[in-house]
Amino acid sequence: MDYSTFLIQSLNAIQYGLLLFLVASGLSLIFGIMGVINLAHGSFYMIGAYLAFGLAPIVSDIFGGGFIATLVFGVIASAVFGYLLEWAFFSYLYTRDHLQQVLMTYGLILVFEEIRSLLIGDEVHGVKPPTWLEGSIPLTDVMVYPTYRLFISAMCIALAIGMYLVFTKTKLGMMIRAGSVNREMTQSLGINIKFLYRVVFAAGVAIAAFAGMVAAPVSSVYPGMGGGILIICFVVVVIGGIGSIKGALVASLLIGFVDTFGKVALPEAAGVLVYVLMAVILLWKPNGLFKAGT
Amino acid sequence: MKFNQKKILVALTSLYVGIASAQNTTKLKVGLMLPYSGTYASLGNAIENGFQLYVQEQGGKIGGREIEFVKVDDESEPSKATDNINKLIKRDNVDLVVGSVHSGVAMAMAKVAKDTGTLLIVPNAGADAITGAMCAKNIYRTSFTNWQPGYAMGEQAAKNGVKKVITVTWKYAAGEESVKGFKEAFTKNGGTISKELTVPFPNVEFQSLLTEIAAAKPDAVYAFFAGAGAVKFVKDYAAAGLNRSIPLYGPGFLTDGTLEAQGAAANGMLTTLHYADGLNNKRDAAFRLAYAKAYKMQPDVYAVQGYDAAQLLAIGLNATKGDVSKKAEFEDAILKAKIDSPRGTITISKAHNPIQDIYLREVVGKENKFKSVASKSLADPARGCNL
Amino acid sequence: MKNKPSFFFILFFAFLLVMPFLGNDYSNDWVVKTIIFSIFAVSLELLVGTTGLICFGQAAFFGVGAYATVLLTSQFPDSSVWFLVGSSIFSAAVLALFIGALSLRTKGVYFIMVTLAFAQMVYYVIHDTPLGGGTDGIYLSSKPMLFLDYGLSNSTVFYFFTVACLFASLVFLGVLLRSRFGHALVGIRINENRMSAVGYDTYFYKLTVFVISGGIAGLAGFLYAIKDGFVNPELLSWHHSGAVLIMIILGGLGHLRGAVIGAFAFALLEEIFRSEALFGPLSKHWHLGLGLAIILCVALLPKGLISIPSQWRIRLMGPSGSAGVSESINGEKS
């Protein structure tokens, strides 16, 4: 493999890994802080992608906005949706055991998929990237790298930095971290833990949906896209460690590289390699690479 | 209490099943097993539209019998296919089954049809085995084998002076068979396939493959994708700048029904298929007019295949006076017939697959314009069939 | 009623033996399919209900059993049915040994995720590599002979063979659960730390039950491959693993008959929600009804359908009339 191909594949790997990180970090957080395992998390990614598809014409017709405006609207809409979903459904799951959480959120996946099917149908849709990002950057004499993919990576990095800053530097972040370590104590200190959980959940949903929106032009919008990314996110969480953001980042990038280069080196085994990686890490560290709360 | 619950359950089930199976009139019950949801939903709808159009043109009767439809959505899921076709045959007691689009689904259907002896007409799925190793007296196809368009393109590519090709496709039967067909003709004419790339179905992450293609710099690329995958691939190919230096060839599925979404990325692409826009025959003109009037949209190759499925049924039933069980006479009539299809005149081979012209088409604007005949009266070799 | 399990099973098997003479082709197909799923469900009940191990990857063992059947039949065309049954169970059990050895190093939520991930890995092996024959699945070339002139290709023979397999599995598990081994499993579910403190090697017990459970799922897979004559990678999909989990919760955890009831109830629910007669155009979206039913069932009937009689008893006769108390103390009931 020559240098330019290696560079391009690495860019691909990083882009895929960063996107995974966004979705997986939400899943990890929700579990780490609220103790709820949410199988429907992949559905939020799908909802984001369908929002990108569905909102774009509305935003441009009514508000005259473009891609960025659609993103903003989508994020707000999904945050509100997440807030309401927590209030109506997820808050009842905190006291239930894991099996019940698994099954109820599995039922939720089915409900989401069918509602999507009823509202928008089952066709596969493409989403156009904004015209100002449509070009490509020439890398070799034959190959160009789409600018939009660089944009995705940039957005993911920005969001990741934003999350890090909120967690470590703000009061809200401090409350969240406190709540994850000891719920009752935090509550007795006068912090409204219910409201806190709702905010965290809404944020998790919004981040996953944002990932879906941003990825839509690249991955297309199709039924079942939620299930696919959910399982890989589970692998990320298992490898990285539940409740650890650093772990999610490291694991996502690791998976991005293994998957991308695996497809090139061993196309037949490509799908399996990620799980082999997981098996190997499990042998070495059954609780993941990093501890919760890092 | 459990005793009563169980009894009620038994009674209800038997009652329901009994009611469902008590219907047997002189109407011809046609079971339509097509994808009405999922990636191939538009194909399923087009096939049904074509079939219904022919039935209406015949006044709602085929072989002297009125048609009653029973529809099942196969969701393009091979794992549910056996259950779905069993429902049609055993619970709804259909006289024949028409379907499907996805090759995996059709294979399962063919197995059940073979075991139960039910008449099956396949209006799309191109799995070679259906009129190959799995062929049977009661199974017919009005579409193509995956091999046919691929083989024709292989000959065409060699004619164009192409020497080194990389193939790309989804890793499933349809894709692999299409590539095999291409390879057969292409290597026979002196070409070489330097790499055979695959993507798991229905994955559409092509980026790393495109990178590889760019690095290898072949003379051309042969790709098989359909539906949304086709849209994405052609667009990604152009976005990576490859279409400027490495021509993209493929069977017609790469550009059929997808040009609207592909836009400029598909311009000038050459594909092979048994149908095209701008065929100069009367039947096609009449068909297109009638279809547009009835359904407010232009027909595509899938609609033609559905239309011809109804034609084939009519030919057979007219010979047997509406009796589906007279398999030998049915087959006789079909093998002797020259079917006047919108794609041109076709005949049915001994293995029950169409023998047809494969056209070379070029994408011009929003149409796959007929350019020339790539392969005249191409018959699938029907390897493994004993008919 | 003290001997609830026996009463239920006598009735149940009587119903099964009589069914072929009452029903038609379609209903017999349906019953056979549901019996196969009952065996599948019972295998998972052993893990989840008895031992408290929530495995979200049971479909992998089912699928491997099915694929082993098809692949071995094409390699060894005239093999006896016992060879095929044995090999399916064995291959599923070997896979369970491998997956169990790695997964059981984790606990709780990790275990759920890891089993799901490993099942997905097996799915990809079958889906993508030449080993499995690809996305479209492979065909069973012939169905094995049983004895004399009777073979499994005869649907009546196959029906009774399947019933016999269910009976054998239930008897085997019934005996297993009443043994010391079975009681140890219950102990592990209730408090694993205490069990290991008392000197039990809990990892060994868990691994053993994981392997047994995998083997039984493999048996169900063998039967399914024979029934359809066709296997497909979707048999290993996580939706399938989810479905069997739903079955055992629907029926009621902690009881073997719960798994059987759950399998039938789930199959019935599917028929109802898919019925065009009842739902018209919405029947296409039957997953919606199923999803809502799952949520409601878990929320309102956490102990499953099997708890309905005792709940009614409580309502009618007051809390003192509940037989449910003795059930939960003893832990496992068949």
Coordinates of N, CA and C in Angstrom, one line a residue, chain B residues 1-3 5-6 9-10 13-14 16-18 21 36-37 71-73 75 77-84 86-87 90-91 102-112 115 134 171-174 200-202, chain C residues 4 7-8 11-12 15 19 22 24-27 29-30 33 124 127-130 134-136 139-140 143 224 227-230 232 234-235 257 261 264 268 271 274-277 284 286-287 306 308-309 312-313:
Chain B
M1 N -58.0 -23.5 35.1 CA -58.0 -22.3 34.3 C -57.1 -22.4 33.1
K2 N -55.9 -23.0 33.3 CA -55.0 -23.2 32.1 C -55.7 -24.1 31.1
F3 N -56.5 -25.1 31.7 CA -57.2 -26.0 30.8 C -58.1 -25.2 29.9
Q5 N -58.0 -22.1 29.1 CA -57.2 -21.2 28.2 C -56.8 -21.9 26.9
K6 N -56.2 -23.1 27.2 CA -55.6 -23.9 26.1 C -56.7 -24.3 25.1
L9 N -57.8 -21.4 22.9 CA -56.8 -21.2 21.9 C -56.9 -22.1 20.8
V10 N -57.1 -23.4 21.1 CA -57.2 -24.4 20.0 C -58.4 -24.2 19.2
T13 N -57.9 -21.1 16.9 CA -57.0 -21.3 15.8 C -57.6 -22.2 14.7
S14 N -58.2 -23.3 15.1 CA -58.8 -24.2 14.2 C -59.9 -23.5 13.4
Y16 N -60.3 -20.2 12.8 CA -59.7 -19.3 11.9 C -59.2 -19.9 10.6
V17 N -58.4 -21.0 10.9 CA -57.8 -21.7 9.8 C -58.9 -22.3 8.9
G18 N -59.9 -22.9 9.6 CA -61.0 -23.5 8.8 C -61.6 -22.5 7.9
S21 N -59.6 -21.6 4.8 CA -59.3 -22.6 3.8 C -60.6 -23.0 3.1
Y36 N -43.3 -5.2 -0.6 CA -44.1 -3.9 -0.6 C -43.5 -3.0 0.4
S37 N -42.4 -3.4 1.0 CA -41.7 -2.5 1.9 C -40.2 -2.8 1.8
K71 N -52.2 -10.9 -1.7 CA -50.9 -10.3 -1.6 C -50.2 -10.6 -0.3
V72 N -48.9 -10.8 -0.4 CA -48.1 -11.0 0.8 C -46.8 -10.1 0.6
D73 N -46.5 -9.4 1.6 CA -45.2 -8.5 1.6 C -44.1 -9.4 2.0
E75 N -41.0 -8.5 2.3 CA -40.0 -7.7 2.9 C -38.6 -8.0 2.5
E77 N -37.0 -10.6 2.7 CA -36.4 -11.3 3.8 C -36.4 -12.8 3.4
P78 N -35.2 -13.4 3.1 CA -35.2 -14.8 2.7 C -35.6 -15.7 3.9
S79 N -35.3 -15.2 5.1 CA -35.6 -16.0 6.3 C -37.1 -16.2 6.5
K80 N -37.9 -15.3 6.0 CA -39.4 -15.4 6.2 C -40.0 -16.0 5.0
A81 N -39.2 -16.2 3.9 CA -39.8 -16.5 2.6 C -40.6 -17.8 2.7
T82 N -40.0 -18.9 3.3 CA -40.7 -20.2 3.3 C -42.0 -20.0 4.0
D83 N -42.1 -19.3 5.2 CA -43.3 -19.1 5.9 C -44.3 -18.4 5.0
N84 N -43.9 -17.3 4.4 CA -44.8 -16.5 3.6 C -45.4 -17.3 2.4
N86 N -45.6 -20.5 2.2 CA -46.5 -21.6 2.7 C -47.9 -21.0 3.1
K87 N -47.9 -19.8 3.6 CA -49.2 -19.2 3.9 C -50.0 -19.1 2.7
K90 N -50.8 -23.0 1.5 CA -51.5 -23.9 2.3 C -52.7 -23.2 3.0
R91 N -52.5 -22.0 3.4 CA -53.6 -21.3 4.1 C -54.6 -20.7 3.2
H102 N -36.2 -10.3 -4.7 CA -34.9 -10.7 -4.1 C -34.6 -12.1 -4.4
S103 N -33.4 -12.4 -4.9 CA -33.0 -13.8 -5.3 C -33.1 -14.7 -4.1
G104 N -32.7 -14.3 -2.9 CA -32.8 -15.3 -1.8 C -34.2 -15.7 -1.5
V105 N -35.1 -14.7 -1.6 CA -36.5 -15.0 -1.3 C -37.0 -15.9 -2.4
A106 N -36.6 -15.6 -3.6 CA -37.1 -16.5 -4.7 C -36.6 -17.9 -4.7
M107 N -35.4 -18.1 -4.2 CA -34.9 -19.4 -4.0 C -35.7 -20.2 -3.0
A108 N -36.0 -19.6 -1.9 CA -36.8 -20.3 -1.0 C -38.2 -20.7 -1.6
M109 N -38.8 -19.7 -2.3 CA -40.1 -19.9 -2.9 C -40.0 -21.1 -3.9
A110 N -38.9 -21.1 -4.7 CA -38.7 -22.2 -5.7 C -38.7 -23.5 -5.0
K111 N -38.1 -23.6 -3.9 CA -38.0 -24.9 -3.2 C -39.4 -25.4 -2.8
V112 N -40.1 -24.5 -2.2 CA -41.5 -24.9 -1.8 C -42.4 -25.2 -3.0
D115 N -41.5 -28.6 -4.2 CA -42.0 -29.6 -3.3 C -43.5 -29.8 -3.4
M134 N -32.2 -25.7 -9.8 CA -33.5 -25.9 -9.1 C -34.6 -25.9 -10.1
K171 N -21.9 -8.8 -1.7 CA -21.6 -10.2 -1.6 C -22.9 -11.0 -1.4
Y172 N -23.7 -11.2 -2.5 CA -24.8 -12.1 -2.4 C -25.0 -12.6 -3.8
A173 N -25.9 -13.6 -3.9 CA -26.0 -14.4 -5.1 C -26.1 -13.6 -6.4
A174 N -27.0 -12.6 -6.4 CA -27.2 -11.8 -7.6 C -25.9 -11.1 -8.0
P200 N -20.4 -6.4 1.9 CA -21.5 -7.2 2.4 C -22.8 -6.5 2.1
F201 N -23.9 -7.3 1.8 CA -25.2 -6.8 1.5 C -25.9 -6.4 2.8
P202 N -26.6 -5.3 2.9 CA -26.8 -4.2 2.0 C -25.9 -3.0 2.4
Chain C
K4 N -49.0 -28.7 39.6 CA -49.3 -27.8 38.4 C -48.5 -28.3 37.1
F7 N -49.8 -31.6 35.5 CA -51.1 -31.4 35.0 C -51.0 -30.6 33.6
F8 N -50.3 -29.6 33.6 CA -50.1 -28.8 32.4 C -49.5 -29.6 31.3
L11 N -51.8 -32.3 29.7 CA -52.8 -31.7 28.8 C -52.1 -31.2 27.6
F12 N -51.0 -30.6 27.7 CA -50.3 -30.0 26.6 C -49.9 -31.1 25.6
F15 N -52.8 -32.5 23.8 CA -53.2 -31.6 22.7 C -52.3 -31.8 21.5
M19 N -53.5 -33.0 17.7 CA -53.6 -31.9 16.7 C -53.5 -32.3 15.2
L22 N -56.8 -33.1 13.8 CA -57.8 -32.0 13.8 C -57.5 -30.9 12.8
N24 N -55.3 -28.8 9.6 CA -54.9 -29.0 8.2 C -53.4 -28.8 8.1
D25 N -52.9 -28.8 6.9 CA -51.5 -28.7 6.6 C -50.9 -27.4 7.2
Y26 N -51.7 -26.3 7.1 CA -51.1 -25.1 7.5 C -51.0 -25.0 9.1
S27 N -52.1 -25.5 9.7 CA -52.0 -25.4 11.2 C -50.9 -26.4 11.7
D29 N -48.1 -27.2 10.3 CA -46.9 -26.4 10.1 C -46.6 -25.5 11.2
W30 N -47.7 -24.8 11.5 CA -47.6 -23.7 12.6 C -47.3 -24.4 13.9
K33 N -43.6 -25.5 14.0 CA -42.7 -24.4 14.1 C -42.7 -23.9 15.5
Y124 N -21.8 -12.8 11.2 CA -20.9 -12.3 10.1 C -20.1 -13.4 9.5
H127 N -22.4 -15.1 7.3 CA -22.9 -14.2 6.3 C -21.9 -13.9 5.2
D128 N -20.7 -13.7 5.7 CA -19.6 -13.2 4.8 C -18.6 -14.2 4.3
T129 N -18.4 -15.2 5.0 CA -17.3 -16.1 4.6 C -17.9 -17.3 3.8
P130 N -17.1 -17.9 3.0 CA -17.6 -19.1 2.2 C -18.1 -20.2 3.1
G134 N -23.2 -17.6 2.2 CA -23.7 -16.3 1.8 C -25.0 -15.8 2.3
T135 N -25.4 -14.6 1.9 CA -26.6 -14.0 2.5 C -27.9 -14.8 2.1
D136 N -27.8 -15.5 0.9 CA -29.1 -16.1 0.5 C -29.3 -17.4 1.1
Y139 N -29.4 -24.7 0.9 CA -30.5 -25.7 0.9 C -30.1 -27.0 1.5
L140 N -31.1 -27.6 2.1 CA -30.9 -29.0 2.6 C -31.1 -29.9 1.5
K143 N -33.5 -35.1 3.5 CA -33.9 -35.3 4.9 C -33.6 -36.7 5.3
Y224 N -35.3 -27.1 12.9 CA -35.8 -26.0 12.0 C -35.2 -26.2 10.6
K227 N -37.2 -28.9 8.9 CA -38.5 -28.5 8.6 C -38.6 -27.6 7.3
D228 N -37.7 -26.6 7.2 CA -37.8 -25.7 6.1 C -37.0 -26.2 4.9
G229 N -36.0 -27.0 5.1 CA -35.1 -27.5 4.1 C -34.2 -26.4 3.6
F230 N -34.1 -25.4 4.4 CA -33.4 -24.2 3.9 C -32.9 -23.4 5.1
N232 N -30.6 -19.8 6.5 CA -30.3 -18.5 6.0 C -29.7 -17.8 7.2
E234 N -30.1 -15.0 8.5 CA -31.0 -14.3 9.4 C -31.4 -15.1 10.6
L235 N -31.2 -16.4 10.6 CA -31.5 -17.3 11.7 C -30.7 -16.9 12.9
R257 N -42.4 -24.6 32.0 CA -43.7 -24.5 31.2 C -43.9 -23.1 30.8
I261 N -45.2 -22.0 27.2 CA -46.4 -21.1 27.0 C -46.0 -19.8 26.3
F264 N -45.7 -20.3 22.5 CA -47.0 -20.4 21.8 C -47.7 -19.0 21.8
L268 N -48.7 -16.9 18.6 CA -50.1 -16.4 18.4 C -50.2 -14.9 18.2
E271 N -49.3 -14.1 14.8 CA -50.4 -14.4 13.8 C -51.5 -13.3 13.9
R274 N -50.3 -10.0 12.5 CA -50.1 -10.0 11.1 C -51.3 -10.3 10.3
S275 N -52.4 -10.5 11.0 CA -53.6 -10.9 10.3 C -54.3 -9.7 9.6
E276 N -54.5 -9.9 8.3 CA -55.1 -8.8 7.6 C -56.6 -8.6 8.0
A277 N -57.1 -9.8 8.4 CA -58.6 -9.8 8.7 C -58.8 -8.8 9.9
K284 N -49.2 -4.8 7.9 CA -47.8 -4.7 7.4 C -46.9 -4.3 8.5
W286 N -46.9 -5.0 11.7 CA -47.2 -5.8 12.9 C -46.1 -5.6 13.9
H287 N -44.9 -5.2 13.6 CA -43.9 -5.0 14.6 C -44.3 -4.0 15.6
I306 N -47.8 -16.8 33.1 CA -48.0 -17.9 34.0 C -48.4 -17.4 35.4
I308 N -50.7 -15.2 35.8 CA -52.1 -14.7 35.8 C -53.0 -15.4 36.7
P309 N -53.0 -16.8 36.7 CA -53.9 -17.5 37.7 C -53.6 -17.1 39.1
W312 N -55.0 -13.6 39.8 CA -56.5 -13.6 39.9 C -56.9 -14.2 41.3
R313 N -56.1 -15.2 41.7 CA -56.4 -15.8 43.0 C -56.3 -14.8 44.1

